[in-house]
Tab-separated table of C-alpha atoms in Angstrom:
chain	number	residue	atom	x	y	z
A	1	MET	CA	125.635	169.562	-64.052
A	2	HIS	CA	128.048	169.849	-61.574
A	3	PRO	CA	129.083	173.489	-61.335
A	4	CYS	CA	132.930	173.714	-62.905
A	5	GLU	CA	131.324	171.929	-65.533
A	6	GLY	CA	128.810	174.992	-66.109
A	7	ALA	CA	131.381	177.299	-65.940
A	8	LYS	CA	133.282	175.515	-68.670
A	9	LEU	CA	130.419	175.914	-71.204
A	10	GLU	CA	130.052	179.446	-70.700
A	11	LYS	CA	133.104	180.604	-71.195
A	12	GLY	CA	132.625	178.767	-75.023
A	13	GLN	CA	132.514	180.361	-77.466
A	14	PRO	CA	129.919	179.901	-79.518
A	15	LEU	CA	129.420	177.384	-82.076
A	16	THR	CA	128.437	180.215	-84.657
A	17	ARG	CA	131.266	181.965	-84.396
A	18	PHE	CA	133.509	178.863	-83.699
A	19	ILE	CA	132.659	178.158	-87.494
A	20	LEU	CA	133.137	181.941	-88.507
A	21	LYS	CA	136.710	182.195	-87.023
A	22	ARG	CA	137.561	178.805	-88.901
A	23	LEU	CA	136.729	179.950	-92.074
A	24	PHE	CA	138.403	183.414	-91.464
A	25	ALA	CA	141.449	181.317	-90.862
A	26	MET	CA	140.937	178.988	-93.581
A	27	PRO	CA	142.099	181.280	-96.886
A	28	PHE	CA	145.411	181.939	-95.405
A	29	LEU	CA	146.114	178.759	-94.452
A	30	VAL	CA	144.900	177.854	-98.192
A	31	LEU	CA	147.320	181.197	-99.299
A	32	GLY	CA	150.383	178.930	-96.807
A	33	ILE	CA	149.878	175.675	-98.641
A	34	VAL	CA	149.926	177.099	-102.451
A	35	THR	CA	153.114	179.020	-100.757
A	36	LEU	CA	154.422	176.175	-99.836
A	37	ALA	CA	153.592	173.682	-102.927
A	38	PHE	CA	154.919	176.818	-104.973
A	39	LEU	CA	158.510	176.449	-103.112
A	40	LEU	CA	159.094	173.078	-103.290
A	41	THR	CA	158.687	173.360	-107.135
A	42	THR	CA	161.461	175.581	-107.668
A	43	VAL	CA	164.105	173.711	-105.897
A	44	THR	CA	163.717	170.629	-107.955
A	45	LYS	CA	166.717	169.743	-109.681
A	46	GLY	CA	164.558	168.887	-113.095
A	47	ASP	CA	163.805	171.251	-115.527
A	48	PRO	CA	160.127	171.342	-116.743
A	49	LEU	CA	161.020	172.657	-120.636
A	50	THR	CA	161.478	168.634	-120.380
A	51	ALA	CA	156.984	168.722	-120.349
A	52	ILE	CA	156.517	171.743	-122.311
A	53	LEU	CA	159.638	170.199	-125.942
A	54	SER	CA	160.756	167.136	-127.508
A	55	ASP	CA	163.547	166.849	-127.298
A	56	ARG	CA	164.560	168.166	-130.570
A	57	GLN	CA	162.794	171.112	-129.282
A	58	LEU	CA	165.130	171.394	-126.217
A	59	ASN	CA	168.418	172.035	-129.063
A	60	ASP	CA	167.468	175.044	-130.656
A	61	PRO	CA	167.444	178.127	-128.605
A	62	GLU	CA	164.663	180.192	-130.321
A	63	ALA	CA	162.103	177.275	-128.737
A	64	VAL	CA	163.685	177.376	-125.460
A	65	LYS	CA	163.737	181.468	-124.898
A	66	ALA	CA	159.110	180.818	-126.432
A	67	ALA	CA	158.306	178.785	-124.011
A	68	MET	CA	159.929	179.882	-121.767
A	69	ALA	CA	158.415	183.484	-122.112
A	70	ARG	CA	155.205	181.289	-123.391
A	71	TRP	CA	154.847	180.255	-119.493
A	72	GLY	CA	156.363	182.540	-117.773
A	73	LEU	CA	159.296	180.518	-117.226
A	74	ASP	CA	161.756	183.323	-118.139
A	75	ARG	CA	160.503	186.072	-115.007
A	76	SER	CA	161.841	186.041	-111.408
A	77	LEU	CA	160.256	183.476	-108.588
A	78	PRO	CA	158.561	186.616	-107.018
A	79	GLU	CA	157.042	188.249	-110.441
A	80	ARG	CA	155.664	184.289	-111.012
A	81	TYR	CA	154.144	184.094	-107.711
A	82	PHE	CA	152.458	186.660	-107.832
A	83	ILE	CA	150.552	186.732	-110.565
A	84	TYR	CA	150.234	182.707	-109.910
A	85	VAL	CA	148.237	183.894	-106.824
A	86	ARG	CA	146.430	187.040	-108.719
A	87	ASN	CA	145.440	184.474	-111.535
A	88	LEU	CA	144.306	181.669	-108.405
A	89	LEU	CA	141.976	184.627	-106.512
A	90	SER	CA	140.054	184.371	-110.141
A	91	GLY	CA	139.928	180.459	-110.395
A	92	ASP	CA	143.088	179.997	-112.246
A	93	LEU	CA	144.651	177.117	-111.263
A	94	GLY	CA	147.298	177.261	-114.215
A	95	THR	CA	147.529	175.595	-117.450
A	96	SER	CA	148.679	172.117	-117.411
A	97	PHE	CA	152.792	171.972	-119.589
A	98	VAL	CA	151.035	168.292	-120.234
A	99	THR	CA	147.732	168.126	-121.111
A	100	ARG	CA	147.797	171.521	-122.149
A	101	ARG	CA	144.702	171.646	-120.280
A	102	PRO	CA	143.589	174.516	-117.568
A	103	VAL	CA	144.566	172.253	-114.112
A	104	LEU	CA	141.070	173.262	-112.791
A	105	THR	CA	139.111	171.097	-115.758
A	106	ASP	CA	141.214	168.750	-115.741
A	107	VAL	CA	141.476	168.408	-111.331
A	108	LEU	CA	137.096	168.488	-112.031
A	109	PHE	CA	136.939	166.009	-114.190
A	110	ARG	CA	139.670	163.216	-112.141
A	111	LEU	CA	137.824	164.623	-108.879
A	112	PRO	CA	134.548	162.571	-108.591
A	113	ALA	CA	136.680	159.017	-109.397
A	114	THR	CA	138.583	159.793	-106.174
A	115	LEU	CA	136.119	160.387	-104.370
A	116	GLU	CA	133.840	157.320	-104.960
A	117	LEU	CA	137.384	155.022	-104.074
A	118	VAL	CA	137.907	157.398	-100.878
A	119	GLY	CA	134.504	157.478	-100.222
A	120	ALA	CA	134.158	153.320	-100.801
A	121	ALA	CA	137.346	153.173	-98.406
A	122	MET	CA	135.421	154.938	-95.901
A	123	VAL	CA	132.271	153.086	-95.214
A	124	ILE	CA	134.264	148.935	-95.349
A	125	GLY	CA	137.198	150.721	-93.764
A	126	SER	CA	135.148	151.741	-90.598
A	127	THR	CA	132.300	148.918	-90.807
A	128	ILE	CA	135.360	146.941	-90.931
A	129	GLY	CA	136.856	148.762	-88.013
A	130	ILE	CA	134.394	149.083	-85.863
A	131	SER	CA	132.859	145.197	-85.745
A	132	LEU	CA	136.171	144.025	-85.063
A	133	GLY	CA	136.977	146.517	-82.374
A	134	VAL	CA	132.970	145.289	-80.681
A	135	LEU	CA	134.003	141.948	-81.352
A	136	ALA	CA	137.500	141.875	-79.758
A	137	ALA	CA	136.458	143.902	-77.001
A	138	TYR	CA	133.549	141.482	-75.731
A	139	PHE	CA	135.733	138.043	-76.718
A	140	LYS	CA	138.451	139.755	-74.419
A	141	ASN	CA	141.532	137.294	-74.689
A	142	SER	CA	139.816	134.835	-77.189
A	143	TRP	CA	140.742	133.525	-80.475
A	144	ILE	CA	138.747	136.423	-81.681
A	145	ASP	CA	139.949	139.138	-79.988
A	146	HIS	CA	143.595	137.107	-81.572
A	147	LEU	CA	142.067	137.620	-84.694
A	148	ALA	CA	140.667	140.894	-84.752
A	149	ARG	CA	144.258	142.242	-83.300
A	150	LEU	CA	146.045	140.597	-86.201
A	151	PHE	CA	143.546	141.810	-88.960
A	152	ALA	CA	144.210	144.984	-87.621
A	153	LEU	CA	147.817	144.683	-87.341
A	154	VAL	CA	148.407	143.464	-90.793
A	155	GLY	CA	146.327	146.389	-92.072
A	156	SER	CA	148.514	148.937	-90.510
A	157	SER	CA	151.866	147.762	-90.862
A	158	VAL	CA	151.678	145.913	-94.989
A	159	PRO	CA	152.109	149.222	-97.271
A	160	VAL	CA	148.861	150.109	-99.155
A	161	PHE	CA	150.812	149.434	-102.921
A	162	TRP	CA	152.183	145.789	-101.829
A	163	MET	CA	148.701	144.906	-100.076
A	164	GLY	CA	147.413	146.249	-103.421
A	165	LEU	CA	149.443	144.010	-106.011
A	166	ALA	CA	149.159	141.036	-103.732
A	167	LEU	CA	145.671	141.138	-103.720
A	168	LEU	CA	145.298	141.493	-107.071
A	169	TYR	CA	147.580	139.044	-108.744
A	170	VAL	CA	146.380	136.302	-106.496
A	171	LEU	CA	142.315	137.583	-106.622
A	172	SER	CA	142.668	138.892	-110.333
A	173	VAL	CA	145.474	137.303	-111.713
A	174	LYS	CA	145.333	133.840	-110.497
A	175	LEU	CA	141.774	132.860	-108.950
A	176	GLY	CA	139.520	135.616	-110.999
A	177	VAL	CA	137.161	136.628	-108.449
A	178	VAL	CA	137.687	140.209	-109.005
A	179	PRO	CA	137.957	141.680	-112.015
A	180	GLY	CA	141.112	143.655	-112.974
A	181	PRO	CA	142.223	147.325	-113.110
A	182	GLY	CA	139.717	150.104	-114.204
A	183	ARG	CA	136.705	151.600	-113.342
A	184	LEU	CA	134.486	148.784	-115.683
A	185	ASP	CA	135.245	146.022	-117.931
A	186	PRO	CA	137.425	147.299	-121.539
A	187	ARG	CA	134.742	146.594	-123.431
A	188	ALA	CA	131.204	148.126	-121.202
A	189	SER	CA	130.067	151.083	-122.605
A	190	LEU	CA	130.583	155.160	-120.438
A	191	PRO	CA	127.421	156.424	-118.851
A	192	PRO	CA	126.944	159.376	-119.535
A	193	THR	CA	128.900	161.895	-117.161
A	194	VAL	CA	126.582	164.009	-114.755
A	195	THR	CA	127.517	163.372	-111.760
A	196	GLY	CA	131.604	161.974	-112.460
A	197	PHE	CA	130.521	158.971	-109.678
A	198	MET	CA	130.593	155.721	-111.886
A	199	THR	CA	128.024	153.647	-109.357
A	200	ILE	CA	125.737	157.133	-109.437
A	201	ASP	CA	126.142	157.747	-113.220
A	202	THR	CA	125.272	154.161	-113.983
A	203	LEU	CA	122.280	154.400	-111.765
A	204	LEU	CA	120.795	157.508	-113.151
A	205	ALA	CA	121.217	156.007	-116.697
A	206	GLY	CA	118.814	153.340	-115.959
A	207	GLU	CA	121.821	150.548	-116.690
A	208	PHE	CA	121.741	148.285	-113.470
A	209	LYS	CA	124.147	145.485	-114.972
A	210	LEU	CA	126.499	148.405	-115.695
A	211	PHE	CA	125.934	149.425	-111.942
A	212	ALA	CA	126.587	146.106	-110.416
A	213	ASN	CA	129.943	145.760	-113.001
A	214	ALA	CA	130.877	149.353	-111.782
A	215	LEU	CA	131.073	148.455	-108.029
A	216	TRP	CA	132.457	145.371	-108.308
A	217	HIS	CA	135.415	147.512	-110.142
A	218	LEU	CA	135.733	149.333	-106.809
A	219	LEU	CA	135.182	146.845	-104.154
A	220	LEU	CA	139.198	145.714	-104.230
A	221	PRO	CA	140.759	149.170	-104.251
A	222	ALA	CA	138.663	150.492	-101.420
A	223	PHE	CA	139.397	147.628	-99.893
A	224	VAL	CA	143.256	146.930	-100.126
A	225	LEU	CA	143.026	151.201	-98.840
A	226	GLY	CA	140.224	151.257	-96.355
A	227	TRP	CA	142.054	148.826	-94.599
A	228	ALA	CA	144.979	150.131	-92.832
A	229	VAL	CA	141.744	152.287	-91.470
A	230	SER	CA	139.827	149.681	-90.331
A	231	GLY	CA	143.147	148.849	-87.926
A	232	THR	CA	143.212	151.807	-86.104
A	233	ILE	CA	139.403	152.468	-85.574
A	234	SER	CA	139.228	148.756	-84.591
A	235	ARG	CA	142.244	148.954	-82.037
A	236	LEU	CA	140.270	152.385	-80.605
A	237	VAL	CA	136.910	150.604	-80.810
A	238	ARG	CA	138.555	147.860	-78.557
A	239	ALA	CA	140.528	149.541	-76.093
A	240	ASN	CA	137.197	152.017	-75.385
A	241	MET	CA	134.554	149.362	-75.507
A	242	LEU	CA	136.677	147.475	-72.619
A	243	GLU	CA	136.748	150.681	-70.544
A	244	VAL	CA	132.642	151.192	-71.191
A	245	LEU	CA	131.874	147.653	-70.548
A	246	GLY	CA	133.722	147.960	-66.552
A	247	ARG	CA	131.525	150.565	-65.920
A	248	GLU	CA	128.540	150.124	-63.330
A	249	PHE	CA	125.820	151.773	-65.975
A	250	ILE	CA	126.310	148.596	-67.629
A	251	LEU	CA	126.549	146.244	-64.906
A	252	THR	CA	123.250	147.685	-63.957
A	253	ALA	CA	121.798	148.089	-68.068
A	254	ARG	CA	122.674	143.602	-67.302
A	255	ALA	CA	120.711	143.777	-63.874
A	256	LYS	CA	116.991	145.303	-65.033
A	257	GLY	CA	117.863	142.568	-67.712
A	258	ALA	CA	118.826	144.338	-70.721
A	259	GLY	CA	119.782	141.827	-73.884
A	260	GLU	CA	124.081	141.453	-74.461
A	261	LEU	CA	122.872	143.045	-78.105
A	262	ARG	CA	121.272	146.047	-76.625
A	263	VAL	CA	123.871	146.424	-73.559
A	264	VAL	CA	126.901	146.226	-75.982
A	265	ILE	CA	125.577	148.804	-78.987
A	266	ARG	CA	123.032	150.999	-77.607
A	267	HIS	CA	124.929	151.460	-74.273
A	268	ALA	CA	128.726	150.258	-74.958
A	269	LEU	CA	129.002	151.302	-78.527
A	270	ARG	CA	127.149	154.643	-78.351
A	271	ASN	CA	129.215	156.014	-75.678
A	272	THR	CA	132.691	154.944	-77.880
A	273	LEU	CA	131.629	156.351	-81.169
A	274	VAL	CA	132.542	160.422	-80.184
A	275	PRO	CA	136.666	159.457	-80.593
A	276	THR	CA	135.809	156.968	-83.287
A	277	LEU	CA	133.904	159.802	-85.088
A	278	THR	CA	137.134	161.891	-84.804
A	279	VAL	CA	139.268	159.415	-85.798
A	280	ILE	CA	136.903	158.529	-88.747
A	281	SER	CA	137.487	161.676	-89.972
A	282	TYR	CA	140.988	162.530	-89.488
A	283	SER	CA	141.071	159.487	-91.537
A	284	PHE	CA	140.268	161.116	-94.728
A	285	ALA	CA	143.717	162.683	-95.122
A	286	TYR	CA	145.068	159.640	-94.917
A	287	LEU	CA	143.041	157.899	-97.454
A	288	LEU	CA	143.659	160.797	-100.048
A	289	THR	CA	147.590	160.184	-99.762
A	290	GLY	CA	147.072	156.249	-99.559
A	291	ALA	CA	144.649	156.832	-103.347
A	292	VAL	CA	148.048	157.899	-104.723
A	293	LEU	CA	148.940	154.841	-104.962
A	294	THR	CA	146.120	152.444	-104.887
A	295	GLU	CA	144.704	154.219	-108.297
A	296	THR	CA	148.119	154.614	-109.653
A	297	ILE	CA	147.633	149.997	-109.100
A	298	PHE	CA	144.451	149.713	-110.327
A	299	SER	CA	144.621	152.320	-113.003
A	300	TRP	CA	141.737	153.818	-111.005
A	301	PRO	CA	141.246	157.471	-113.480
A	302	GLY	CA	141.428	159.648	-109.642
A	303	LEU	CA	143.496	163.009	-108.785
A	304	GLY	CA	146.174	160.153	-107.280
A	305	SER	CA	147.088	158.401	-110.955
A	306	TYR	CA	146.797	162.374	-111.856
A	307	ALA	CA	149.443	163.545	-109.867
A	308	VAL	CA	151.825	160.533	-109.925
A	309	GLY	CA	151.846	161.729	-114.388
A	310	ALA	CA	151.957	165.187	-112.981
A	311	ALA	CA	155.445	164.568	-110.600
A	312	ARG	CA	156.797	162.518	-113.523
A	313	ALA	CA	156.625	165.283	-116.060
A	314	LEU	CA	157.331	168.161	-113.784
A	315	ASP	CA	154.097	169.922	-114.440
A	316	PHE	CA	154.433	172.326	-112.091
A	317	PRO	CA	150.731	173.622	-112.258
A	318	ALA	CA	149.530	170.337	-112.315
A	319	ILE	CA	151.686	169.200	-109.024
A	320	ILE	CA	150.243	172.640	-107.478
A	321	GLY	CA	146.832	172.287	-107.843
A	322	VAL	CA	146.413	168.729	-107.095
A	323	THR	CA	147.851	170.120	-103.781
A	324	LEU	CA	145.535	172.866	-103.612
A	325	VAL	CA	142.602	171.058	-103.849
A	326	GLY	CA	144.088	168.254	-101.583
A	327	GLY	CA	145.193	171.048	-98.791
A	328	ILE	CA	141.662	172.726	-99.523
A	329	ILE	CA	139.214	168.985	-98.967
A	330	PHE	CA	142.070	168.591	-96.047
A	331	LEU	CA	140.592	171.801	-94.337
A	332	LEU	CA	136.803	171.245	-95.046
A	333	THR	CA	136.803	167.688	-93.672
A	334	ASN	CA	138.978	168.942	-90.333
A	335	LEU	CA	136.400	172.212	-90.130
A	336	ILE	CA	133.164	169.332	-90.495
A	337	THR	CA	134.975	166.992	-87.749
A	338	ASP	CA	135.699	169.751	-85.396
A	339	ILE	CA	132.000	170.589	-85.675
A	340	ALA	CA	130.188	167.068	-85.404
A	341	TYR	CA	132.821	166.478	-82.373
A	342	VAL	CA	131.327	169.789	-80.894
A	343	ILE	CA	127.462	168.731	-81.854
A	344	ALA	CA	127.589	165.202	-80.251
A	345	ASN	CA	129.973	166.604	-77.538
A	346	PRO	CA	128.841	169.548	-76.604
A	347	ARG	CA	130.999	169.217	-72.900
A	348	VAL	CA	133.963	170.454	-75.045
A	349	ARG	CA	134.947	173.653	-74.582
A	350	LEU	CA	135.301	175.785	-78.225
A	351	GLY	CA	138.600	177.525	-79.084
């Protein structure tokens, strides 16, 4: 080890201290997310009473007054904010104007569908991205390289909603090779809810045909959502692979008679996985954002479609609740990513 590198490691903070420091800062970051979301809902021009009362009740002053008192809309902004934060500390995200159920109940009911979709999209996007990146680098400037780069360019530049509509129309409506929107066929019976993940619940119920049906419904929306991520990953892997393939240890491995597959996978790809891991992890936030449109297109009952419905109805408690849950997931993902990056590359200084 180089002396300067050793000094750098000695000055770095221990991993445990780094994790505790990040966990200590997380409540303040969550508070900032809540504050920003709360303030943004107050500057909208829409009237939240339209989501609470009917058109006839909106013309009744007594009904309007009672509704404002019931939902705390007659209080000042600072007072509403502190009440919300106080309730939040006890796990109360408020009550939805539309469903009349606790927001936390709605979110927990829909969260597994979103996580299932995003998880499948990450697996598909990462697998395609890494594979195309390796092929593009190994066959540099060949038709394989050009085709892989074109695939990445299309996935990164075409909007998710347009790609979803186009593929759904062609593959489902015209060709009939994939099922339509939803998590299951319309006449399929739902399995008992255990985890909320349709693929897992069907397996737990022993319904293997229903599992295949759920997996088939999951394929197209996950591919649409993961395509853009695969483009970013493939470009990164290609650039890093081109650099690594020209290094001396690769030439040494080939000189010792190592097979090409071993050289590419074990030696070259292995040295590109650390930066790739970071991009894959941070792509989780992008997938959560893209899930809003994807879930709407494919009638996927997750947080994305719930957020769209809440925004249309000016359901402020639901909007803030979805924003808060999404922010917490993003913060936890970043923390896990940083920890994994430090473990994969111990030379990184913890700050």
